[in-house]
Amino acid sequence: MPRPPSSPRAIPSFSLAALSLASSLLLRPLVWLAACALLGVMVGGHSAHLWQGLARDEAPLWHLLPFLLAALGMAWQLRRSPWLSRLGLAFGVLTFFAGHTARRLLPPRHDISRVFASPPKRDQPLRISPVRLVGIIGDYPQRSRWNTRFPLDVETANGNAATGQIWVSASYNSRLEIGDRIELRTDVRPLHRPHNPGEREAFWTAIGKRCWCESGPLLELSILNPGVSYRLERRIQAIRRSLLAR
């Protein structure tokens, strides 16, 4: 006797959900590209933490180059397969953002933070000694009720030529403007990371200004030459203030 036709098996609901999610990601490339970029930033930040104390040209960032080239080559060779080509492209995006983030977080070799604010060895206290710095204010000072913060383009440290920037925190009533050449005496410290919930994250603000160290309490502060640089920025600031004063 012929067998009765068997009823089709029901597809599990989770399989339908996974298929729907995969199809939506395939049609929305910016979603998974953004996710891969975010994951790459996290990997790069963790790598920079592991390489703490190394300069950006000392860290083994070039090890990521073969993986990046292999991922792009895989995406090109398998371009006829939508899933495999996107897998290679996703790995390439992750690798690129990981390397870029790690390089962005690590200071240059001759930066002032490498000279005066290098992290101490394990089980040893951080040695802090005042340094006399001369430099130019490299951006508009950020004023608040408590202090005035700005990046300082360092020219000399204790009379010797130096390079790099330091995140300076002065008193709130300091009459400082962008482009002023100033002299200050303070100690150079590694960037402070917040430890209390809700505390404002100033670490990333300083990193965004290309500062890998910060100043302690200012022992001395004097303006040597006001307005020696950044003249265009000073004019823009003057126009802005005149418009706000109307």
Coordinates of N, CA and C in Angstrom, one line a residue:
M1 N 0.8 -1.2 0.0 CA 0.0 0.0 0.0 C 0.9 1.2 0.0
P2 N 0.5 2.2 -0.8 CA 1.3 3.5 -0.8 C 1.2 4.2 0.6
R3 N 2.4 4.7 1.0 CA 2.4 5.4 2.2 C 1.7 6.8 2.1
P4 N 1.0 7.2 3.1 CA 0.4 8.5 3.1 C 1.5 9.6 3.1
P5 N 1.2 10.7 2.4 CA 2.2 11.8 2.4 C 2.4 12.3 3.8
S6 N 3.7 12.4 4.1 CA 4.1 12.9 5.5 C 4.0 14.4 5.5
S7 N 3.6 14.9 6.6 CA 3.4 16.3 6.8 C 4.8 16.9 6.9
P8 N 5.0 18.1 6.3 CA 6.3 18.8 6.5 C 6.6 19.1 7.9
R9 N 7.9 19.0 8.2 CA 8.3 19.3 9.6 C 8.3 20.8 9.8
A10 N 7.9 21.1 11.0 CA 7.9 22.6 11.3 C 9.3 23.1 11.6
I11 N 9.6 24.2 11.0 CA 10.9 24.8 11.2 C 10.9 25.5 12.6
P12 N 11.9 25.2 13.4 CA 11.9 25.8 14.7 C 11.9 27.3 14.6
S13 N 11.3 27.9 15.6 CA 11.1 29.4 15.6 C 12.4 30.1 15.7
F14 N 13.4 29.5 16.4 CA 14.7 30.2 16.5 C 15.4 30.2 15.2
S15 N 15.2 29.2 14.3 CA 15.8 29.1 13.0 C 15.2 30.2 12.1
L16 N 13.9 30.4 12.2 CA 13.3 31.5 11.5 C 13.8 32.9 11.9
A17 N 14.0 33.0 13.2 CA 14.5 34.3 13.8 C 15.9 34.6 13.3
A18 N 16.7 33.5 13.3 CA 18.1 33.7 12.9 C 18.2 34.0 11.4
L19 N 17.3 33.3 10.6 CA 17.3 33.6 9.2 C 16.8 35.0 8.9
S20 N 15.8 35.4 9.6 CA 15.4 36.8 9.5 C 16.4 37.8 9.8
L21 N 17.1 37.6 10.9 CA 18.2 38.5 11.4 C 19.3 38.5 10.4
A22 N 19.7 37.3 9.8 CA 20.8 37.3 8.9 C 20.4 38.0 7.6
S23 N 19.1 37.9 7.1 CA 18.7 38.6 5.9 C 18.7 40.1 6.1
S24 N 18.3 40.5 7.3 CA 18.2 41.9 7.6 C 19.7 42.5 7.6
L25 N 20.6 41.8 8.2 CA 22.0 42.3 8.2 C 22.6 42.3 6.9
L26 N 22.2 41.3 6.0 CA 22.7 41.3 4.7 C 22.3 42.5 3.9
L27 N 21.1 43.0 4.1 CA 20.5 44.1 3.4 C 20.9 45.4 4.1
R28 N 21.4 45.4 5.3 CA 21.8 46.6 6.0 C 23.3 46.6 6.3
P29 N 24.2 46.8 5.4 CA 25.6 46.7 5.7 C 26.2 47.6 6.7
L30 N 25.6 48.8 6.9 CA 26.1 49.7 7.9 C 25.9 49.2 9.3
V31 N 24.9 48.3 9.5 CA 24.7 47.8 10.9 C 25.9 46.9 11.3
W32 N 26.2 45.9 10.5 CA 27.2 45.0 10.9 C 28.6 45.6 10.8
L33 N 28.8 46.6 9.8 CA 30.1 47.3 9.8 C 30.3 48.2 11.0
A34 N 29.2 48.8 11.5 CA 29.4 49.6 12.7 C 29.7 48.7 13.9
A35 N 29.0 47.5 14.0 CA 29.3 46.6 15.1 C 30.7 46.1 15.0
C36 N 31.3 45.8 13.8 CA 32.6 45.4 13.7 C 33.6 46.5 14.1
A37 N 33.3 47.7 13.7 CA 34.1 48.8 14.1 C 34.2 49.0 15.6
L38 N 33.0 48.9 16.2 CA 33.0 49.1 17.7 C 33.7 48.0 18.4
L39 N 33.6 46.7 17.9 CA 34.4 45.6 18.5 C 35.9 45.9 18.2
G40 N 36.3 46.4 17.1 CA 37.7 46.7 16.8 C 38.2 47.8 17.8
V41 N 37.4 48.8 18.1 CA 37.8 49.8 19.0 C 38.0 49.2 20.4
M42 N 37.2 48.3 20.8 CA 37.3 47.6 22.1 C 38.6 46.8 22.1
V43 N 38.9 46.1 21.1 CA 40.1 45.2 21.0 C 41.3 46.1 21.0
G44 N 41.3 47.3 20.3 CA 42.4 48.2 20.3 C 42.7 48.8 21.6
G45 N 41.6 49.2 22.3 CA 41.8 49.8 23.6 C 42.4 48.8 24.6
H46 N 42.0 47.5 24.6 CA 42.5 46.5 25.4 C 44.0 46.2 25.1
S47 N 44.3 46.3 23.8 CA 45.7 46.1 23.4 C 46.6 47.2 23.8
A48 N 46.1 48.4 23.7 CA 46.9 49.6 24.2 C 47.1 49.5 25.7
H49 N 46.1 49.0 26.5 CA 46.3 48.8 27.9 C 47.4 47.8 28.2
L50 N 47.4 46.7 27.4 CA 48.5 45.7 27.6 C 49.8 46.2 27.2
W51 N 49.9 47.1 26.2 CA 51.2 47.7 25.8 C 51.5 49.0 26.5
Q52 N 50.9 49.2 27.7 CA 51.2 50.4 28.4 C 52.6 50.6 28.7
G53 N 53.2 51.8 28.5 CA 54.6 52.0 28.7 C 55.4 52.0 27.4
L54 N 54.8 51.5 26.3 CA 55.5 51.4 25.0 C 55.0 52.6 24.1
A55 N 55.9 53.1 23.3 CA 55.5 54.1 22.3 C 54.8 53.4 21.1
R56 N 54.1 54.3 20.3 CA 53.3 53.7 19.2 C 54.2 53.0 18.2
D57 N 55.4 53.5 18.0 CA 56.3 52.8 17.1 C 57.1 51.6 17.7
E58 N 56.9 51.4 19.0 CA 57.5 50.2 19.6 C 56.5 49.1 19.8
A59 N 55.2 49.4 19.8 CA 54.2 48.4 19.9 C 54.2 47.5 18.6
P60 N 53.9 46.2 18.7 CA 53.8 45.4 17.6 C 52.6 45.5 16.7
L61 N 52.3 46.8 16.3 CA 51.1 47.0 15.5 C 51.2 46.4 14.1
W62 N 52.4 46.3 13.6 CA 52.6 45.8 12.2 C 52.2 44.4 12.1
H63 N 52.0 43.7 13.3 CA 51.6 42.3 13.2 C 50.1 42.2 12.7
L64 N 49.4 43.3 12.8 CA 48.0 43.2 12.3 C 47.9 43.4 10.8
L65 N 49.0 43.9 10.1 CA 48.9 44.1 8.7 C 48.6 42.8 7.9
P66 N 49.3 41.7 8.2 CA 49.0 40.5 7.4 C 47.5 40.1 7.5
F67 N 46.9 40.2 8.7 CA 45.5 39.9 8.9 C 44.6 40.8 8.1
L68 N 45.0 42.1 8.1 CA 44.2 43.0 7.3 C 44.2 42.7 5.8
L69 N 45.4 42.4 5.3 CA 45.5 42.1 3.9 C 44.9 40.8 3.5
A70 N 45.0 39.8 4.4 CA 44.3 38.5 4.2 C 42.8 38.7 4.2
A71 N 42.3 39.5 5.1 CA 40.8 39.7 5.1 C 40.3 40.4 3.9
L72 N 41.0 41.4 3.4 CA 40.6 42.1 2.2 C 40.8 41.2 1.0
G73 N 41.8 40.4 0.9 CA 42.0 39.4 -0.2 C 40.9 38.4 -0.2
M74 N 40.5 38.0 1.0 CA 39.4 37.0 1.1 C 38.1 37.6 0.6
A75 N 37.8 38.9 1.0 CA 36.6 39.5 0.5 C 36.6 39.7 -1.0
W76 N 37.8 39.9 -1.6 CA 37.8 40.1 -3.0 C 37.7 38.8 -3.8
Q77 N 38.4 37.7 -3.3 CA 38.3 36.4 -4.0 C 37.0 35.8 -3.9
L78 N 36.3 36.0 -2.8 CA 35.0 35.4 -2.5 C 33.8 36.4 -2.7
R79 N 34.0 37.3 -3.6 CA 33.0 38.4 -3.8 C 31.7 37.9 -4.4
R80 N 31.8 36.7 -5.1 CA 30.6 36.1 -5.6 C 29.7 35.5 -4.5
S81 N 30.3 35.2 -3.4 CA 29.5 34.6 -2.2 C 29.2 35.8 -1.3
P82 N 27.9 36.2 -1.1 CA 27.6 37.3 -0.3 C 28.0 37.2 1.2
W83 N 27.9 36.0 1.7 CA 28.2 35.8 3.1 C 29.7 35.7 3.4
L84 N 30.4 35.0 2.6 CA 31.9 34.8 2.8 C 32.6 36.1 2.5
S85 N 32.2 36.9 1.5 CA 32.9 38.1 1.2 C 32.6 39.1 2.3
R86 N 31.4 39.2 2.9 CA 31.1 40.1 4.0 C 31.8 39.6 5.2
L87 N 32.0 38.4 5.4 CA 32.8 37.9 6.6 C 34.2 38.4 6.5
G88 N 34.9 38.3 5.3 CA 36.2 38.9 5.2 C 36.3 40.4 5.4
L89 N 35.3 41.1 4.8 CA 35.2 42.5 5.0 C 35.0 42.9 6.4
A90 N 34.2 42.2 7.2 CA 34.0 42.4 8.6 C 35.3 42.3 9.4
F91 N 36.0 41.2 9.1 CA 37.2 41.0 9.8 C 38.3 42.0 9.5
G92 N 38.3 42.5 8.2 CA 39.2 43.6 7.9 C 38.8 44.9 8.6
V93 N 37.6 45.2 8.7 CA 37.1 46.4 9.4 C 37.5 46.3 10.9
L94 N 37.3 45.2 11.5 CA 37.7 45.0 12.9 C 39.2 45.1 13.1
T95 N 40.0 44.6 12.2 CA 41.4 44.7 12.3 C 41.9 46.1 12.2
F96 N 41.3 46.8 11.2 CA 41.7 48.2 10.9 C 41.4 49.1 12.1
F97 N 40.3 49.0 12.7 CA 39.9 49.8 13.8 C 40.7 49.4 15.1
A98 N 41.0 48.2 15.2 CA 41.8 47.8 16.4 C 43.2 48.4 16.3
G99 N 43.8 48.3 15.2 CA 45.2 48.9 15.0 C 45.1 50.4 15.1
H100 N 44.1 51.1 14.5 CA 44.0 52.5 14.6 C 43.8 53.0 16.0
T101 N 42.9 52.3 16.8 CA 42.7 52.7 18.2 C 43.9 52.5 19.0
A102 N 44.6 51.4 18.9 CA 45.8 51.2 19.7 C 46.8 52.2 19.4
R103 N 47.0 52.6 18.1 CA 48.0 53.6 17.7 C 47.6 55.0 18.3
R104 N 46.3 55.2 18.3 CA 45.8 56.5 18.8 C 46.0 56.7 20.3
L105 N 45.9 55.6 21.0 CA 46.1 55.7 22.5 C 47.5 55.7 23.0
L106 N 48.4 55.2 22.2 CA 49.8 55.1 22.6 C 50.5 56.4 22.2
P107 N 51.4 57.0 23.0 CA 52.1 58.2 22.7 C 53.2 58.0 21.8
P108 N 53.7 59.1 21.1 CA 54.9 59.0 20.2 C 56.1 58.7 21.1
R109 N 57.2 58.4 20.4 CA 58.4 57.9 21.1 C 59.0 59.1 22.0
H110 N 59.1 60.3 21.4 CA 59.7 61.4 22.1 C 58.7 62.3 22.8
D111 N 57.5 61.9 23.1 CA 56.6 62.7 23.7 C 57.0 63.0 25.2
I112 N 56.6 64.1 25.7 CA 57.0 64.5 27.0 C 56.4 63.5 28.1
S113 N 55.3 62.9 27.8 CA 54.8 61.9 28.7 C 55.7 60.7 28.9
R114 N 56.5 60.4 27.9 CA 57.5 59.3 28.0 C 58.7 59.7 28.8
V115 N 58.9 61.0 29.0 CA 60.1 61.4 29.7 C 59.8 61.6 31.2
F116 N 58.6 62.3 31.5 CA 58.4 62.7 32.9 C 57.2 61.9 33.5
A117 N 56.4 61.3 32.7 CA 55.2 60.6 33.3 C 55.0 59.2 32.9
S118 N 56.2 58.5 32.7 CA 56.1 57.1 32.4 C 55.6 56.3 33.6
P119 N 54.8 55.3 33.4 CA 54.3 54.5 34.5 C 55.4 53.9 35.3
P120 N 55.3 53.8 36.6 CA 56.4 53.2 37.4 C 56.4 51.7 37.3
K121 N 57.5 51.1 37.6 CA 57.5 49.6 37.6 C 56.7 49.1 38.7
R122 N 56.4 47.8 38.6 CA 55.5 47.2 39.6 C 56.1 47.3 41.0
D123 N 55.2 47.5 41.9 CA 55.5 47.6 43.4 C 56.4 48.8 43.7
Q124 N 56.4 49.8 42.8 CA 57.2 51.0 43.0 C 56.4 52.2 42.9
P125 N 56.5 53.2 43.8 CA 55.7 54.4 43.8 C 56.1 55.3 42.6
L126 N 55.1 56.1 42.2 CA 55.3 57.1 41.1 C 56.2 58.2 41.6
R127 N 57.3 58.5 41.0 CA 58.2 59.6 41.3 C 57.7 60.9 40.7
I128 N 57.4 61.9 41.5 CA 56.8 63.1 41.0 C 57.8 64.2 41.4
S129 N 58.3 65.0 40.5 CA 59.1 66.2 40.8 C 58.7 67.3 39.9
P130 N 58.7 68.5 40.4 CA 58.3 69.7 39.6 C 59.1 69.9 38.4
V131 N 58.5 70.3 37.3 CA 59.2 70.6 36.0 C 58.8 72.0 35.6
R132 N 59.7 72.7 35.1 CA 59.5 74.0 34.5 C 59.2 73.9 33.0
L133 N 58.0 74.2 32.6 CA 57.6 74.1 31.2 C 57.4 75.4 30.5
V134 N 57.8 75.5 29.3 CA 57.4 76.7 28.5 C 56.8 76.2 27.2
G135 N 55.6 76.7 26.9 CA 54.9 76.3 25.7 C 53.8 77.3 25.3
I136 N 53.1 76.9 24.3 CA 52.0 77.7 23.7 C 50.7 77.0 23.9
I137 N 49.7 77.7 24.3 CA 48.3 77.1 24.5 C 47.8 76.8 23.1
G138 N 47.5 75.5 23.0 CA 47.2 75.0 21.6 C 45.7 74.9 21.3
D139 N 44.8 75.3 22.2 CA 43.4 75.2 21.9 C 42.7 76.2 22.8
Y140 N 41.4 76.4 22.5 CA 40.6 77.3 23.3 C 40.5 76.8 24.7
P141 N 40.8 77.5 25.7 CA 40.7 77.0 27.1 C 39.3 76.7 27.5
Q142 N 39.1 75.6 28.2 CA 37.8 75.2 28.7 C 37.6 75.7 30.1
R143 N 36.7 76.7 30.3 CA 36.5 77.4 31.6 C 35.3 76.8 32.3
S144 N 35.5 76.6 33.6 CA 34.4 76.2 34.4 C 34.4 76.9 35.7
R145 N 33.5 76.6 36.6 CA 33.5 77.3 37.9 C 34.7 77.0 38.8
W146 N 35.4 75.9 38.5 CA 36.5 75.5 39.3 C 37.9 75.7 38.7
N147 N 38.0 75.5 37.4 CA 39.3 75.6 36.8 C 39.2 76.0 35.3
T148 N 40.4 76.1 34.8 CA 40.5 76.4 33.3 C 41.5 75.4 32.8
R149 N 41.0 74.6 31.8 CA 41.8 73.5 31.3 C 42.1 73.7 29.8
F150 N 43.3 73.3 29.4 CA 43.7 73.5 28.0 C 44.9 72.6 27.7
P151 N 45.2 72.3 26.4 CA 46.4 71.6 26.0 C 47.5 72.6 25.8
L152 N 48.7 72.3 26.3 CA 49.9 73.1 26.1 C 50.9 72.4 25.2
D153 N 51.2 73.1 24.1 CA 52.2 72.6 23.2 C 53.6 72.9 23.8
V154 N 54.2 71.9 24.3 CA 55.5 72.1 25.1 C 56.6 72.4 24.1
E155 N 57.4 73.4 24.5 CA 58.6 73.8 23.7 C 59.9 73.4 24.5
T156 N 59.9 73.7 25.8 CA 61.1 73.4 26.6 C 60.6 72.8 27.9
A157 N 61.4 71.9 28.5 CA 61.2 71.4 29.8 C 62.5 71.5 30.6
N158 N 62.5 72.2 31.7 CA 63.7 72.5 32.5 C 64.8 73.1 31.6
G159 N 64.4 73.9 30.6 CA 65.4 74.6 29.8 C 65.9 73.7 28.6
N160 N 65.5 72.5 28.5 CA 65.8 71.6 27.4 C 64.7 71.5 26.4
A161 N 65.0 71.4 25.1 CA 64.0 71.2 24.1 C 63.1 70.0 24.3
A162 N 61.8 70.1 24.2 CA 60.9 69.0 24.4 C 59.8 69.1 23.4
T163 N 59.1 67.9 23.2 CA 58.0 67.9 22.2 C 56.8 67.2 22.9
G164 N 55.7 67.4 22.4 CA 54.5 66.8 22.9 C 53.5 67.8 23.5
Q165 N 52.4 67.4 24.1 CA 51.4 68.2 24.7 C 51.1 67.7 26.1
I166 N 50.7 68.6 26.9 CA 50.3 68.2 28.3 C 49.0 68.9 28.6
W167 N 48.1 68.2 29.3 CA 46.8 68.7 29.6 C 46.9 69.5 31.0
V168 N 46.7 70.8 30.9 CA 47.0 71.6 32.1 C 45.7 72.1 32.7
S169 N 45.6 72.1 34.0 CA 44.5 72.6 34.7 C 44.9 73.7 35.6
A170 N 44.5 75.0 35.3 CA 44.8 76.2 36.0 C 43.6 76.7 36.8
S171 N 43.8 77.7 37.6 CA 42.7 78.3 38.3 C 41.7 78.9 37.4
Y172 N 40.4 78.9 37.9 CA 39.3 79.4 37.1 C 39.4 80.8 36.6
N173 N 40.1 81.7 37.4 CA 40.2 83.1 37.0 C 41.5 83.4 36.2
S174 N 42.1 82.4 35.7 CA 43.3 82.7 34.9 C 42.9 83.3 33.5
R175 N 43.6 84.4 33.2 CA 43.3 85.2 32.0 C 44.2 84.6 30.8
L176 N 43.9 83.4 30.4 CA 44.7 82.7 29.4 C 43.8 82.6 28.1
E177 N 44.5 82.7 27.0 CA 43.8 82.6 25.7 C 44.7 81.7 24.8
I178 N 44.0 81.2 23.7 CA 44.7 80.4 22.8 C 45.8 81.2 22.1
G179 N 47.0 80.5 21.9 CA 48.1 81.2 21.3 C 49.1 81.9 22.2
D180 N 48.8 82.0 23.5 CA 49.7 82.6 24.5 C 50.8 81.7 24.8
R181 N 52.0 82.3 24.8 CA 53.2 81.5 25.3 C 53.3 81.7 26.8
I182 N 53.3 80.7 27.6 CA 53.3 80.7 29.0 C 54.4 79.9 29.6
E183 N 54.7 80.2 30.8 CA 55.7 79.4 31.6 C 55.1 78.9 32.9
L184 N 55.2 77.7 33.2 CA 54.6 77.2 34.4 C 55.5 76.2 35.1
R185 N 55.3 76.0 36.3 CA 56.1 75.0 37.1 C 55.1 74.1 37.8
T186 N 55.2 72.8 37.4 CA 54.3 71.8 37.9 C 54.9 70.5 37.8
D187 N 54.2 69.5 38.2 CA 54.7 68.1 38.0 C 53.8 67.5 36.9
V188 N 54.5 66.6 36.1 CA 53.8 65.9 35.0 C 53.4 64.5 35.5
R189 N 52.1 64.2 35.3 CA 51.6 62.9 35.7 C 50.9 62.2 34.6
P190 N 50.7 60.9 34.7 CA 49.9 60.2 33.7 C 48.4 60.6 33.8
L191 N 47.7 60.5 32.7 CA 46.3 60.9 32.7 C 45.5 60.1 33.8
H192 N 44.7 60.9 34.4 CA 43.8 60.3 35.5 C 42.6 59.6 34.9
R193 N 42.3 58.5 35.4 CA 41.1 57.8 35.0 C 40.1 57.9 36.1
P194 N 38.8 58.1 35.9 CA 37.8 58.3 36.9 C 37.6 56.9 37.6
H195 N 37.4 57.0 38.9 CA 37.1 55.7 39.7 C 35.7 55.7 40.3
N196 N 35.1 56.9 40.4 CA 33.8 57.0 41.0 C 32.7 57.0 39.9
P197 N 31.6 56.3 40.2 CA 30.5 56.3 39.2 C 29.9 57.7 39.0
G198 N 29.7 58.1 37.8 CA 29.2 59.4 37.5 C 30.3 60.5 37.3
E199 N 31.5 60.2 37.6 CA 32.6 61.1 37.5 C 32.8 61.4 36.0
R200 N 33.1 62.6 35.6 CA 33.2 63.0 34.2 C 34.5 62.4 33.7
E201 N 34.5 61.8 32.5 CA 35.6 61.2 31.9 C 36.5 62.2 31.2
A202 N 37.5 62.7 31.9 CA 38.4 63.7 31.3 C 39.5 63.0 30.5
F203 N 39.7 61.7 30.7 CA 40.8 61.0 30.0 C 40.6 61.1 28.5
W204 N 39.4 60.9 28.0 CA 39.2 60.9 26.5 C 39.3 62.3 26.0
T205 N 38.9 63.3 26.8 CA 39.0 64.7 26.4 C 40.5 65.0 26.1
A206 N 41.4 64.6 27.0 CA 42.8 64.9 26.9 C 43.4 64.1 25.7
I207 N 43.0 62.8 25.5 CA 43.4 62.0 24.4 C 43.0 62.7 23.1
G208 N 41.8 63.2 23.1 CA 41.3 63.9 21.9 C 42.1 65.1 21.5
K209 N 42.7 65.7 22.5 CA 43.6 66.9 22.3 C 45.1 66.5 22.1
R210 N 45.3 65.2 21.9 CA 46.7 64.6 21.8 C 47.6 64.9 23.0
C211 N 47.0 64.7 24.1 CA 47.7 64.9 25.4 C 47.7 63.5 26.1
W212 N 48.9 63.0 26.4 CA 49.1 61.7 27.1 C 49.5 61.9 28.5
C213 N 49.5 63.1 29.0 CA 49.9 63.3 30.4 C 49.2 64.6 30.8
E214 N 49.2 64.9 32.1 CA 48.5 66.0 32.7 C 49.3 66.7 33.7
S215 N 49.0 67.9 34.1 CA 49.8 68.6 35.1 C 49.1 68.4 36.5
G216 N 50.0 68.5 37.5 CA 49.5 68.6 38.8 C 49.1 70.0 39.2
P217 N 49.0 70.3 40.5 CA 48.8 71.7 40.9 C 49.9 72.6 40.4
L218 N 49.5 73.7 39.9 CA 50.5 74.7 39.3 C 51.2 75.4 40.5
L219 N 52.5 75.4 40.5 CA 53.3 76.1 41.5 C 53.6 77.5 41.1
E220 N 53.8 77.7 39.8 CA 54.0 79.0 39.2 C 53.3 79.0 37.8
L221 N 52.9 80.2 37.4 CA 52.2 80.4 36.1 C 52.4 81.9 35.7
S222 N 53.0 82.1 34.5 CA 53.2 83.4 34.0 C 53.1 83.4 32.5
I223 N 52.5 84.5 32.0 CA 52.4 84.7 30.5 C 53.6 85.4 30.0
L224 N 54.4 84.8 29.1 CA 55.6 85.3 28.5 C 55.3 86.2 27.3
N225 N 54.5 85.7 26.4 CA 54.2 86.5 25.2 C 52.7 86.2 24.8
P226 N 51.8 87.1 25.0 CA 50.4 86.8 24.6 C 50.2 86.9 23.1
G227 N 49.5 85.9 22.6 CA 49.1 85.9 21.2 C 50.2 85.8 20.2
V228 N 51.2 84.9 20.4 CA 52.3 84.7 19.5 C 51.9 83.7 18.4
S229 N 50.9 83.0 18.6 CA 50.5 81.9 17.6 C 49.0 81.8 17.5
Y230 N 48.5 81.0 16.6 CA 47.0 80.8 16.4 C 46.3 82.1 16.3
R231 N 46.8 83.0 15.4 CA 46.1 84.3 15.2 C 44.7 84.2 14.6
L232 N 44.6 83.3 13.7 CA 43.2 83.1 13.1 C 42.2 82.6 14.1
E233 N 42.6 81.7 15.0 CA 41.7 81.2 16.0 C 41.4 82.3 17.0
R234 N 42.3 83.2 17.3 CA 42.1 84.3 18.2 C 41.1 85.3 17.6
R235 N 41.2 85.5 16.3 CA 40.3 86.4 15.6 C 38.9 85.8 15.6
I236 N 38.8 84.5 15.4 CA 37.5 83.9 15.4 C 36.9 84.0 16.8
Q237 N 37.7 83.8 17.8 CA 37.2 83.9 19.2 C 36.7 85.4 19.5
A238 N 37.5 86.4 19.0 CA 37.1 87.7 19.2 C 35.7 88.1 18.5
I239 N 35.6 87.6 17.3 CA 34.3 87.8 16.6 C 33.1 87.1 17.3
R240 N 33.4 85.9 17.8 CA 32.4 85.2 18.6 C 31.9 85.9 19.8
R241 N 32.9 86.4 20.5 CA 32.6 87.2 21.8 C 31.8 88.5 21.5
S242 N 32.2 89.1 20.4 CA 31.5 90.4 20.0 C 30.1 90.1 19.6
L243 N 29.8 89.0 19.0 CA 28.5 88.6 18.6 C 27.6 88.3 19.8
L244 N 28.2 87.6 20.8 CA 27.5 87.2 22.0 C 27.3 88.4 22.9
A245 N 28.1 89.4 22.8 CA 27.9 90.6 23.7 C 26.8 91.5 23.2
R246 N 26.3 91.3 22.0 CA 25.3 92.2 21.5 C 23.9 91.8 22.1

